[in-house]
mmCIF file of C-alpha atoms and ligand atoms in Angstrom:
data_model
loop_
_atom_site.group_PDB
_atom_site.id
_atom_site.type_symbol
_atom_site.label_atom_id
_atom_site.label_comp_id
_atom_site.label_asym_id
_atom_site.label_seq_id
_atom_site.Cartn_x
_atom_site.Cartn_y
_atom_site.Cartn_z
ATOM 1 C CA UNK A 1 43.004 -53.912 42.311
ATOM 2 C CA UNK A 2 44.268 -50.856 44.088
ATOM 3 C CA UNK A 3 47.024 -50.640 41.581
ATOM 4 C CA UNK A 4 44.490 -50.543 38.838
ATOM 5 C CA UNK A 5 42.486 -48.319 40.213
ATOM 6 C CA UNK A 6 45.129 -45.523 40.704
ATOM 7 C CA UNK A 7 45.727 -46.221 36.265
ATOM 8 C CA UNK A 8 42.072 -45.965 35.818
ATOM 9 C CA UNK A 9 42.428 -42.669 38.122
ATOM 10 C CA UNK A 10 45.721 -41.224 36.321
ATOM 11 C CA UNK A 11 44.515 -42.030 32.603
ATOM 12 C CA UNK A 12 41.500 -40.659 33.309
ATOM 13 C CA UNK A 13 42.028 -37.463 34.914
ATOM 14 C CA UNK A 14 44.575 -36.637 32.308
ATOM 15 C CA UNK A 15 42.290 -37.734 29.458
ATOM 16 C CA UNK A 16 39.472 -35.829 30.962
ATOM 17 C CA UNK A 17 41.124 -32.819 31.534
ATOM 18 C CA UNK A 18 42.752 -32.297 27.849
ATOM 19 C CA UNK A 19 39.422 -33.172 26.102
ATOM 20 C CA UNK A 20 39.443 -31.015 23.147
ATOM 21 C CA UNK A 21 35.890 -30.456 22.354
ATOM 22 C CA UNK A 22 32.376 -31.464 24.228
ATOM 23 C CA UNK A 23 32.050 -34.420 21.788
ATOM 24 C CA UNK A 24 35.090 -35.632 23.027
ATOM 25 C CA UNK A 25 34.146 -34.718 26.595
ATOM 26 C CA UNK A 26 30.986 -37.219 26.051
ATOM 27 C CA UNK A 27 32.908 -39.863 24.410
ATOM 28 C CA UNK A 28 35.231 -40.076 27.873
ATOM 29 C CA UNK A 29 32.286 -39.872 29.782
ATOM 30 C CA UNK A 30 30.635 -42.843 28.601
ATOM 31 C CA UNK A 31 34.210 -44.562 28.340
ATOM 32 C CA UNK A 32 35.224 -44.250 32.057
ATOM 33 C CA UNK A 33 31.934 -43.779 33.481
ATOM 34 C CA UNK A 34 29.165 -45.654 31.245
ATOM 35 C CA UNK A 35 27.648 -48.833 32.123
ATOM 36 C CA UNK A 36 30.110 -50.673 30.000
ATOM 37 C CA UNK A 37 33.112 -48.436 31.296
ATOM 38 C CA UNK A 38 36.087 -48.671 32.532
ATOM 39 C CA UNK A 39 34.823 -48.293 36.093
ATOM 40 C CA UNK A 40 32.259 -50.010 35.900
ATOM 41 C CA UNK A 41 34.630 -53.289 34.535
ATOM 42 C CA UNK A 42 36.767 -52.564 37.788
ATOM 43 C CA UNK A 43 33.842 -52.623 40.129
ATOM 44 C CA UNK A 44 32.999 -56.057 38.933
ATOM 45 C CA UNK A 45 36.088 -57.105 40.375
ATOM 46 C CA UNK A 46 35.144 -56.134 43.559
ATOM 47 C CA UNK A 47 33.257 -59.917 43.794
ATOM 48 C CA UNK A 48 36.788 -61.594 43.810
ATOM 49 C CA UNK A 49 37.776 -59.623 47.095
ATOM 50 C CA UNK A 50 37.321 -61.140 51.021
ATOM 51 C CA UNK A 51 34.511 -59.255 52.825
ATOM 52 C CA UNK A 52 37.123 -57.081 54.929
ATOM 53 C CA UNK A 53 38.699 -55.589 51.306
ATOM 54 C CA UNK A 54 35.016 -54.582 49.968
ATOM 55 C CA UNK A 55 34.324 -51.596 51.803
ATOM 56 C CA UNK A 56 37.237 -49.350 51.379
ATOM 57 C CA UNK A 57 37.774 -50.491 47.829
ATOM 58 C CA UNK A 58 34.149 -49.692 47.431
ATOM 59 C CA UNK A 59 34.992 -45.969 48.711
ATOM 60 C CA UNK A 60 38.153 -45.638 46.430
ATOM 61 C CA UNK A 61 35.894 -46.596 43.460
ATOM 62 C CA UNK A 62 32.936 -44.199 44.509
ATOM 63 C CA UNK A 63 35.606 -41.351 45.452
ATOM 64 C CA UNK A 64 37.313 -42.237 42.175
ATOM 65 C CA UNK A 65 34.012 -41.711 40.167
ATOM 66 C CA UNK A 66 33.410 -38.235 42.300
ATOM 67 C CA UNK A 67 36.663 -36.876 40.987
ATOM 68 C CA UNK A 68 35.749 -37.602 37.349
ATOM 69 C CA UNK A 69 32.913 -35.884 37.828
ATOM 70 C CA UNK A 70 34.210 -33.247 38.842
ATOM 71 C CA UNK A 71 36.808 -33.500 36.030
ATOM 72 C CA UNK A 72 34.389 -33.763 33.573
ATOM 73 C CA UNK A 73 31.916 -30.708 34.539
ATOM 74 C CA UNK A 74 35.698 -28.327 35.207
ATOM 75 C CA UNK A 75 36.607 -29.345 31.693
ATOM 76 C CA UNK A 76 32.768 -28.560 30.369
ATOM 77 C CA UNK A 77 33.272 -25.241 32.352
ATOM 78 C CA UNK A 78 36.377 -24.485 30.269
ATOM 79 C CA UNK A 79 35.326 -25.571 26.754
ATOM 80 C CA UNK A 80 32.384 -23.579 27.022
ATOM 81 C CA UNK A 81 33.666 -20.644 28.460
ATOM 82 C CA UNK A 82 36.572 -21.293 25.067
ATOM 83 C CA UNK A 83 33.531 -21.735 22.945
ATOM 84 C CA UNK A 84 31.580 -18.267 23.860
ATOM 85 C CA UNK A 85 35.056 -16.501 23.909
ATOM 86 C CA UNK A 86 35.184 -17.648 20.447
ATOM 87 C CA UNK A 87 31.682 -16.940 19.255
ATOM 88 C CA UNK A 88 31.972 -13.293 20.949
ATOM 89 C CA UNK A 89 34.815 -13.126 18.850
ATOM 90 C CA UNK A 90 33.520 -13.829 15.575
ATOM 91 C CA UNK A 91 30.468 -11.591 16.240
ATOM 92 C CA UNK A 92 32.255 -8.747 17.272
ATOM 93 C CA UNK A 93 30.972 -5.263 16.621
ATOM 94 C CA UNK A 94 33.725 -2.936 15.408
ATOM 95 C CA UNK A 95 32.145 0.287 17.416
ATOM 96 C CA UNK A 96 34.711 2.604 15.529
ATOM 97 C CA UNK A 97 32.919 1.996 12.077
ATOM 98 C CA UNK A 98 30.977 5.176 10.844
ATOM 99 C CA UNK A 99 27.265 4.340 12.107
ATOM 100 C CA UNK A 100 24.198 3.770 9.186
ATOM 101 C CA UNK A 101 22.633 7.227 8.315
ATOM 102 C CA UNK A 102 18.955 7.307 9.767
ATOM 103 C CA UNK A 103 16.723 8.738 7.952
ATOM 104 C CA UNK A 104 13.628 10.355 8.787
ATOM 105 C CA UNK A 105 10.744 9.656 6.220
ATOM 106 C CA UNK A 106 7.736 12.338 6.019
ATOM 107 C CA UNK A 107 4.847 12.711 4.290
ATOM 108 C CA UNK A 108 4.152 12.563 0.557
ATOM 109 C CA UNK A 109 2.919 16.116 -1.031
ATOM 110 C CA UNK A 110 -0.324 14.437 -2.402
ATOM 111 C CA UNK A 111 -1.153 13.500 0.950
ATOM 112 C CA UNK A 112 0.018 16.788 2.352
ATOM 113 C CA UNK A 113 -3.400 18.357 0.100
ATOM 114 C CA UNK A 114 -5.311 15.156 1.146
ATOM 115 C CA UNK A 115 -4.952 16.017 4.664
ATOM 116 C CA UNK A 116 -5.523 19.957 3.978
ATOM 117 C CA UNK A 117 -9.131 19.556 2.187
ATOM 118 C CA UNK A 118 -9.674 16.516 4.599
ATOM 119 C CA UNK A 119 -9.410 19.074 7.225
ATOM 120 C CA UNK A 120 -11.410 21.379 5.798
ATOM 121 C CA UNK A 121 -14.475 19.629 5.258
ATOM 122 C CA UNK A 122 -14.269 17.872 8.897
ATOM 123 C CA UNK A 123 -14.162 21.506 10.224
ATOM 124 C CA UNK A 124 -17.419 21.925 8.770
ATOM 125 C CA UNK A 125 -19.002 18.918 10.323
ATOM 126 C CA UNK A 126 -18.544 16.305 7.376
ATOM 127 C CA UNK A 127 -17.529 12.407 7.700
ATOM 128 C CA UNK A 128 -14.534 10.647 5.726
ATOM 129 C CA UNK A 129 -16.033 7.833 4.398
ATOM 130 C CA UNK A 130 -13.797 4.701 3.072
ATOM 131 C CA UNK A 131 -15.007 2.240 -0.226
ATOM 132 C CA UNK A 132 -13.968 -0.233 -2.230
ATOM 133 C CA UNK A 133 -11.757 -0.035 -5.077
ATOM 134 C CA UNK A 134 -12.506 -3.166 -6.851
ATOM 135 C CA UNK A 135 -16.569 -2.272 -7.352
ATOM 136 C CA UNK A 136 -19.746 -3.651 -9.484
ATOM 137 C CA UNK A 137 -20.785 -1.517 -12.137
ATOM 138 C CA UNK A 138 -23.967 -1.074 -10.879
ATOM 139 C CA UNK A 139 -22.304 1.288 -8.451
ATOM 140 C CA UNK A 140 -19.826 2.372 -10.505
ATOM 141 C CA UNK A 141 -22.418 3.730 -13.194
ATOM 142 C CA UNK A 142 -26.001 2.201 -13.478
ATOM 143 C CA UNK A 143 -27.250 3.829 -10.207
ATOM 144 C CA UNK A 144 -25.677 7.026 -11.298
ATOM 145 C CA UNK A 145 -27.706 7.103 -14.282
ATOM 146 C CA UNK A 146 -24.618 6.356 -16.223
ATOM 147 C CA UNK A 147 -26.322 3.692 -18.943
ATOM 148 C CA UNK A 148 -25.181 0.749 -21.059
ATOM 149 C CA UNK A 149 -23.550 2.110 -24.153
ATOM 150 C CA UNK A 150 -22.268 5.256 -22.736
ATOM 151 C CA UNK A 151 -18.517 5.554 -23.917
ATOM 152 C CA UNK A 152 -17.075 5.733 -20.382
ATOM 153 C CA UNK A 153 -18.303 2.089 -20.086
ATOM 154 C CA UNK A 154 -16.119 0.836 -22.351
ATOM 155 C CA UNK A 155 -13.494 -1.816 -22.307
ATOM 156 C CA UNK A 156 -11.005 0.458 -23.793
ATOM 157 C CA UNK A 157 -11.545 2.791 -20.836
ATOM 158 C CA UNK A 158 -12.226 0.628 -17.937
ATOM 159 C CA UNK A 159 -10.652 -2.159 -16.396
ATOM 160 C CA UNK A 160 -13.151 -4.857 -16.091
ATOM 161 C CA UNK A 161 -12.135 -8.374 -14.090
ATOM 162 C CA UNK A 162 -15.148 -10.072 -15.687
ATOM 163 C CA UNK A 163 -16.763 -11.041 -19.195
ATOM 164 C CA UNK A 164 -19.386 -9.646 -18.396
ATOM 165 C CA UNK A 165 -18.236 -6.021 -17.506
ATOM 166 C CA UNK A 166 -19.916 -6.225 -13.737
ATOM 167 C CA UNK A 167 -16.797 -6.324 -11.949
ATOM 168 C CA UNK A 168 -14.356 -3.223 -12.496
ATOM 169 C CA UNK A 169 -11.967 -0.994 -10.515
ATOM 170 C CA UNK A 170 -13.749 1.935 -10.515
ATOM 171 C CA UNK A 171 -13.450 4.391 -12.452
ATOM 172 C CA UNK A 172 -14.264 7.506 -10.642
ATOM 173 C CA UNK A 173 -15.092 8.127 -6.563
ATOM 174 C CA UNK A 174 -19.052 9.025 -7.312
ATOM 175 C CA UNK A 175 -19.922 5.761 -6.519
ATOM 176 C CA UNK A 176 -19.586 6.193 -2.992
ATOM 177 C CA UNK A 177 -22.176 8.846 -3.549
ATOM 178 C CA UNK A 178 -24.312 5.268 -3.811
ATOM 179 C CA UNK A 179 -22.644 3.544 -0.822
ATOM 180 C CA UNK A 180 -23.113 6.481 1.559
ATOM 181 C CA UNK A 181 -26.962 6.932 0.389
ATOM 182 C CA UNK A 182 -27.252 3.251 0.901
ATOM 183 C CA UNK A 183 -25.834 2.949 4.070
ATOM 184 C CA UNK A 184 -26.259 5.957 6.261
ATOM 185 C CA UNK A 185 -28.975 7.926 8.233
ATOM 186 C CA UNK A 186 -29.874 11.563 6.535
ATOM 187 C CA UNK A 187 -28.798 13.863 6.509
ATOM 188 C CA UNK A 188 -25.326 12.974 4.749
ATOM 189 C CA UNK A 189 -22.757 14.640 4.566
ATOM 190 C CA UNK A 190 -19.281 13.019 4.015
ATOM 191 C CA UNK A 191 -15.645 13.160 1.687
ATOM 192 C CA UNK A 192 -14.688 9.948 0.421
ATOM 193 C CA UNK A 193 -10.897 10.031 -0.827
ATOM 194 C CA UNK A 194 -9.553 7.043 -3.231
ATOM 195 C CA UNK A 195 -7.917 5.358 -5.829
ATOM 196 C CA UNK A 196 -9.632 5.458 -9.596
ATOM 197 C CA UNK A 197 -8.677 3.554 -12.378
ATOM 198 C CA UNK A 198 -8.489 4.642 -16.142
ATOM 199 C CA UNK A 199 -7.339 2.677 -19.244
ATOM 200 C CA UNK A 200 -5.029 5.856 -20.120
ATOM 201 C CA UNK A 201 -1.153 5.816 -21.417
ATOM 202 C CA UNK A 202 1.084 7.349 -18.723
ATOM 203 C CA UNK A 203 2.176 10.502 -19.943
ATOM 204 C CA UNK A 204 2.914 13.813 -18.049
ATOM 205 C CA UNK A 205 -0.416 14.589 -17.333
ATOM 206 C CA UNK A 206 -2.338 11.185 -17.354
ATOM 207 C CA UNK A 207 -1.689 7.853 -15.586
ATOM 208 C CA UNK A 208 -4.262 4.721 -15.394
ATOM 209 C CA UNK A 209 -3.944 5.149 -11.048
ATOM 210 C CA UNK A 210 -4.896 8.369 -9.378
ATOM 211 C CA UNK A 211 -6.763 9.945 -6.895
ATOM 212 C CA UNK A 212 -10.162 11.800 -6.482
ATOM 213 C CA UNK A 213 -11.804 12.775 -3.764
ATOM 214 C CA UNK A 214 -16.104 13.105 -3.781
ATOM 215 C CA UNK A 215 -17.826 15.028 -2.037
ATOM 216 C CA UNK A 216 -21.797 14.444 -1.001
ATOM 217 C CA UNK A 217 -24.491 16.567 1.419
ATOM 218 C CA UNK A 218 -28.038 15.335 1.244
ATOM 219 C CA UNK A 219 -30.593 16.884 3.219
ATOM 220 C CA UNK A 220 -33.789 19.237 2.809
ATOM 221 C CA UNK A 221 -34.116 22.024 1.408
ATOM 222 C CA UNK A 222 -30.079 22.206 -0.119
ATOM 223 C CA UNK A 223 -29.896 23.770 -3.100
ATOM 224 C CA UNK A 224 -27.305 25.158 -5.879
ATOM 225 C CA UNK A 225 -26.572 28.255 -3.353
ATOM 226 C CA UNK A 226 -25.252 25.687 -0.784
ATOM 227 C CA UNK A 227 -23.055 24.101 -3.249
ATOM 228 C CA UNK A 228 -21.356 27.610 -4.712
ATOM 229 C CA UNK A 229 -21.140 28.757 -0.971
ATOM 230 C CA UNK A 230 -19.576 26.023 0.397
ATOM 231 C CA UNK A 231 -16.667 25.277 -2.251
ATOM 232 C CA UNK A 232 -15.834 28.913 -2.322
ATOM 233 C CA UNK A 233 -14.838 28.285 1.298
ATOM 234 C CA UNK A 234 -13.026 25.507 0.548
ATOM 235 C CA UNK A 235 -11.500 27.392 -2.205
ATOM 236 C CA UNK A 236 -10.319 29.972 -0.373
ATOM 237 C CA UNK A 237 -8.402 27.962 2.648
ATOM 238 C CA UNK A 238 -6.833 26.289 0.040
ATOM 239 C CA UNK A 239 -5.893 29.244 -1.915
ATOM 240 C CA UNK A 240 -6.599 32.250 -0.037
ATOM 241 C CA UNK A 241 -8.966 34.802 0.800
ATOM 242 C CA UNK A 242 -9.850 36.426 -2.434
ATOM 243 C CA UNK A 243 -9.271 33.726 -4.713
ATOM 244 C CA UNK A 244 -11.788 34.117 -7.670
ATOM 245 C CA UNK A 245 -14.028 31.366 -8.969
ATOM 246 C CA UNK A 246 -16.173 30.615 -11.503
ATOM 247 C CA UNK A 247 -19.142 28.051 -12.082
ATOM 248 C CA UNK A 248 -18.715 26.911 -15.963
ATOM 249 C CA UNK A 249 -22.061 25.281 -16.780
ATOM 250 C CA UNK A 250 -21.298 20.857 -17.935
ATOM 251 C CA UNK A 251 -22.925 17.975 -17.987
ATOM 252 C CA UNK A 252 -22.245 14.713 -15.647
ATOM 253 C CA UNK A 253 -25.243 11.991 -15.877
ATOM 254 C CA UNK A 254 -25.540 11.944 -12.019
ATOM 255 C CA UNK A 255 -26.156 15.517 -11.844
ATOM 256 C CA UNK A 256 -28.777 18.476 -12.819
ATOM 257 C CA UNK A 257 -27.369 20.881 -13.198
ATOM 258 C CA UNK A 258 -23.939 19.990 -13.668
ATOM 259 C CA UNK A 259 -21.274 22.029 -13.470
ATOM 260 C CA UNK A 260 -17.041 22.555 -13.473
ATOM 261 C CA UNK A 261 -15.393 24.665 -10.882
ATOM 262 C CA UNK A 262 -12.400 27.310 -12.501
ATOM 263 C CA UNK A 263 -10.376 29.404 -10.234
ATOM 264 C CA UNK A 264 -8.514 32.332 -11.391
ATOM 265 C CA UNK A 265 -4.653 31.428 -11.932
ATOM 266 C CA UNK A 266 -3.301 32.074 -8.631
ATOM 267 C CA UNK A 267 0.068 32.641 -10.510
ATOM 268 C CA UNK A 268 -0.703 35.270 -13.007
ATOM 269 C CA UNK A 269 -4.397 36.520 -11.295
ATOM 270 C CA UNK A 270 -5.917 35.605 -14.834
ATOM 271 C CA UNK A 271 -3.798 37.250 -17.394
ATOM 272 C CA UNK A 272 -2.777 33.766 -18.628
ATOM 273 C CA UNK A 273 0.704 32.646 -17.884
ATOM 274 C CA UNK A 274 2.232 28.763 -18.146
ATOM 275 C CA UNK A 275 0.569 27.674 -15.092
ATOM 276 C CA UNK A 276 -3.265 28.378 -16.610
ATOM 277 C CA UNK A 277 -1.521 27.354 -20.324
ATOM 278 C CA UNK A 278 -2.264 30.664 -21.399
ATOM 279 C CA UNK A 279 -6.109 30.620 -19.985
ATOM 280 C CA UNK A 280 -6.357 32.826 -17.055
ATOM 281 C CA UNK A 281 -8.016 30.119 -15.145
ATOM 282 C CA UNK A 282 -7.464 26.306 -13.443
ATOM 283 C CA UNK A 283 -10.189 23.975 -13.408
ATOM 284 C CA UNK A 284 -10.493 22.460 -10.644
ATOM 285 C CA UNK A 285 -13.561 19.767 -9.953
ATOM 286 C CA UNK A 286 -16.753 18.809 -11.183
ATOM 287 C CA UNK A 287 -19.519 18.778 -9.331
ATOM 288 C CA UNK A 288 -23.439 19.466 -9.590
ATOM 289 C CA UNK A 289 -27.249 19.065 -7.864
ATOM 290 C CA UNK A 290 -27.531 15.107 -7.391
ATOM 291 C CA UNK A 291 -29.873 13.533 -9.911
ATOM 292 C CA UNK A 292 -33.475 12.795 -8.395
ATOM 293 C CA UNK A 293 -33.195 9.288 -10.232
ATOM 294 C CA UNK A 294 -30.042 8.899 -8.091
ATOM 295 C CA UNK A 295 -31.599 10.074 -5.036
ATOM 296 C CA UNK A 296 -34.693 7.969 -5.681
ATOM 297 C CA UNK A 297 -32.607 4.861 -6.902
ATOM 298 C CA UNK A 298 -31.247 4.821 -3.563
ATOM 299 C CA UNK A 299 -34.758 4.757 -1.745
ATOM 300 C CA UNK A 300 -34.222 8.893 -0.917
ATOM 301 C CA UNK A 301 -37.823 10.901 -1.684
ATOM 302 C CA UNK A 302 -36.006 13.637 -4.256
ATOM 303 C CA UNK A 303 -39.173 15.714 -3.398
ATOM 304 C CA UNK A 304 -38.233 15.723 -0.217
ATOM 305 C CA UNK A 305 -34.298 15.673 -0.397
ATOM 306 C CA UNK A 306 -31.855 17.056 -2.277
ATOM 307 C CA UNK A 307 -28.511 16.916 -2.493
ATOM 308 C CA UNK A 308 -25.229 18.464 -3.867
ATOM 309 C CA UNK A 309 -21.771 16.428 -4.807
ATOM 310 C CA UNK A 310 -18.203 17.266 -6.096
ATOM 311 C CA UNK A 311 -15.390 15.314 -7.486
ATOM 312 C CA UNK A 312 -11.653 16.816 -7.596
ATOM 313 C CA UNK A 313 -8.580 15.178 -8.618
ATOM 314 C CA UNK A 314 -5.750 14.968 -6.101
ATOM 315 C CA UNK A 315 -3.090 14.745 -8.447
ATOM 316 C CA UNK A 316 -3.778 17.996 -10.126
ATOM 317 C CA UNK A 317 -4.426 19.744 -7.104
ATOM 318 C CA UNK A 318 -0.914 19.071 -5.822
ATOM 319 C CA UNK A 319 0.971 19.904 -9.148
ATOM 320 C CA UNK A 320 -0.788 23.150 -8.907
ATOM 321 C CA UNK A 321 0.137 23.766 -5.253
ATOM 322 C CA UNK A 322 3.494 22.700 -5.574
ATOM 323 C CA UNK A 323 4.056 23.722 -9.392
ATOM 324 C CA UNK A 324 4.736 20.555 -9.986
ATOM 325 C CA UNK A 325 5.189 20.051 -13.767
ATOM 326 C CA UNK A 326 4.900 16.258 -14.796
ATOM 327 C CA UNK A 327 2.632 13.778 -12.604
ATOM 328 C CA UNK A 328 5.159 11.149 -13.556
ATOM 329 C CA UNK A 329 6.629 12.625 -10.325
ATOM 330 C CA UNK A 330 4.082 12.110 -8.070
ATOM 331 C CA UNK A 331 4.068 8.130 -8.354
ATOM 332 C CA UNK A 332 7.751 7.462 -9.612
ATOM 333 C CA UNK A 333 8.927 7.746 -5.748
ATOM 334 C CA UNK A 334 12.325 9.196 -6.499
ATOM 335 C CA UNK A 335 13.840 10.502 -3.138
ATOM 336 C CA UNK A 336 15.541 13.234 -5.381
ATOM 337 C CA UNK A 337 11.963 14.527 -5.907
ATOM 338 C CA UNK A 338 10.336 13.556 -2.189
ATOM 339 C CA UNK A 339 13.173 15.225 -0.239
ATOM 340 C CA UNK A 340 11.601 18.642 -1.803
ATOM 341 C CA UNK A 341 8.723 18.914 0.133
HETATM 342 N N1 LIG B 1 -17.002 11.810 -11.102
HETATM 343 C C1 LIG B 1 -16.791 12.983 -11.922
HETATM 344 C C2 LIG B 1 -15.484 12.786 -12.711
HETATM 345 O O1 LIG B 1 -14.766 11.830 -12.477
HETATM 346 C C3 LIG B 1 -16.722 14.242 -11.092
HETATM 347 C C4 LIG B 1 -18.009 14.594 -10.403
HETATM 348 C C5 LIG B 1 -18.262 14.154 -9.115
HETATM 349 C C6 LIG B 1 -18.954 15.386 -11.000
HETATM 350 C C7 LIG B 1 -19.438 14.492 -8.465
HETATM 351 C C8 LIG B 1 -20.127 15.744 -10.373
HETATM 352 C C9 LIG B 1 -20.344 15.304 -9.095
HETATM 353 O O2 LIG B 1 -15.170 13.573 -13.569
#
């Protein structure tokens, strides 16, 4: 038994310690060592030996199983240790290759004006008010006095989700006019910048997304002087002290009176050049008194109150600041273009 013992112990050892992989390593395992292995078949020899041979056959056997232990868990040590060497190697980082240019992004030149005029008005103690661009018409036109059958309504104009033309993306930022009047305490006075949608063929100066930005105060005793006074300021931070406007009498249907802000070409100071196509002046929002059927469609006393609103397009605004030729540009995101500003 001895004899086969020291076989079990030199087959073993050697097989142990060559294993090639850890499946292999498990396999010998549960051949020498597993309930039906090798040692275990030798130990149920032990039953044939006299009571004086037991005990140091016993402590062979146990000794025997220590040392393939140990075999076992050295030659784990080692194929693992082979196996991360190999890994490391595969995943190597060749530090000598030219690193990935980072680039720093920055800020797009429409938002650059956004956050000028947003500025702007906060300085003078308004709120920015957010809204939803997906909006019922009711808010988009019936409580601004803008009724069935007027052409902006249309389906060739305005995207409508429904059959029934009540759900729309809006088509214009005065409807926030409605949400703010709705919603907040007077006196209001906020800027709500957005998205507005229009059925129109992109071309250089038209696309079916762009931005507006409205403009509302309501509170007594505001009149027509507050309006003029308060977007010449504006005017002139944006385009400097000096810069001469003009008031062009129009017609919205959620204001009385109505009217469309010019400003004298800041490029040619009015002579007419290509900036002002020749006219001597920009136009640059519409705006007007709010309608007292507004005002009182949104529970506000228009004997009491009155109010004043604007509307500008972003998009133009930046073109003009940045002479900026083809609003194509704006939304195409070309880096070429970006990097400028
Ligand atoms: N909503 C108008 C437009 O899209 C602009 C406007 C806003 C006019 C507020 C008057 C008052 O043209």
């Amino acid at each position: 038994m001895k004899e086969l013992m020291q076989k079990l112990r030199d087959a073993s050892l050697q097989a142990v310690s060559q294993a090639p992989s850890m499946e292999m390593l498990e396999e010998m395992r549960v051949k020498y060592l597993g309930k039906k292995g090798e040692l275990t078949a030798v130990l149920r020899q032990m039953g044939k030996l006299s009571a004086e041979e037991r005990p140091a056959m016993g402590q062979l056997a146990n000794q025997l199983r220590g040392d393939i232990e140990a075999a076992i868990e050295l030659r784990r040590a080692e194929l693992s240790a082979a196996l991360m060497e190999a890994k490391l190697e595969a995943e190597a980082v060749d530090v000598t290759m030219p690193a990935k240019e980072l680039r720093q992004g920055h800020k797009h030149p429409m938002y650059n004006v956004l956050d000028q005029i947003k500025d702007i008005f906060i300085g003078m103690g308004f709120e920015i008010q957010d809204g939803p661009e997906v909006e019922r018409a009711e808010y988009n036109f019936d409580k601004l006095n803008i009724d069935e059958g007027h052409p902006s309504r249309d389906w060739t104009d305005t995207f409508y989700f429904t059959e029934d033309s009540q759900i729309l993306l809006r088509t214009q930022t005065s409807g926030m006019q409605i949400h703010a009047m709705e919603t907040r305490e007077l006196p209001i006075r906020i800027v709500a910048p957005g998205r507005v949608y229009r059925k129109d063929e992109v071309d250089a100066t038209h696309s079916p997304m762009f931005h507006q930005i409205e403009g509302l105060v309501v509170d007594k005793g505001v009149t027509m002087a507050d309006l003029k006074a308060t977007l010449n300021l504006v005017v002139e931070q944006l385009y400097g002290k000096g810069t001469v406007t003009r008031f062009r009498p129009h017609h919205f249907p959620f204001t009385e009176p109505s009217c469309e802000l010019d400003i004298q070409c800041h490029k040619c100071g009015g002579k007419g050049c290509p900036t002002c196509k020749g006219q001597g002046w920009i136009e640059v929002l519409g705006a007007g008194m709010v309608h007292p059927k507004v005002l009182s469609g949104c529970g506000i006393d228009p004997d009491v109150y009155s109010g004043w609103a604007f509307g500008m397009g972003l998009e133009r605004l930046a073109m003009g600041e940045y002479k900026i030729t083809d609003l194509r540009l704006i939304f195409e995101n070309d880096e070429r273009f970006l990097q400028q500003f």
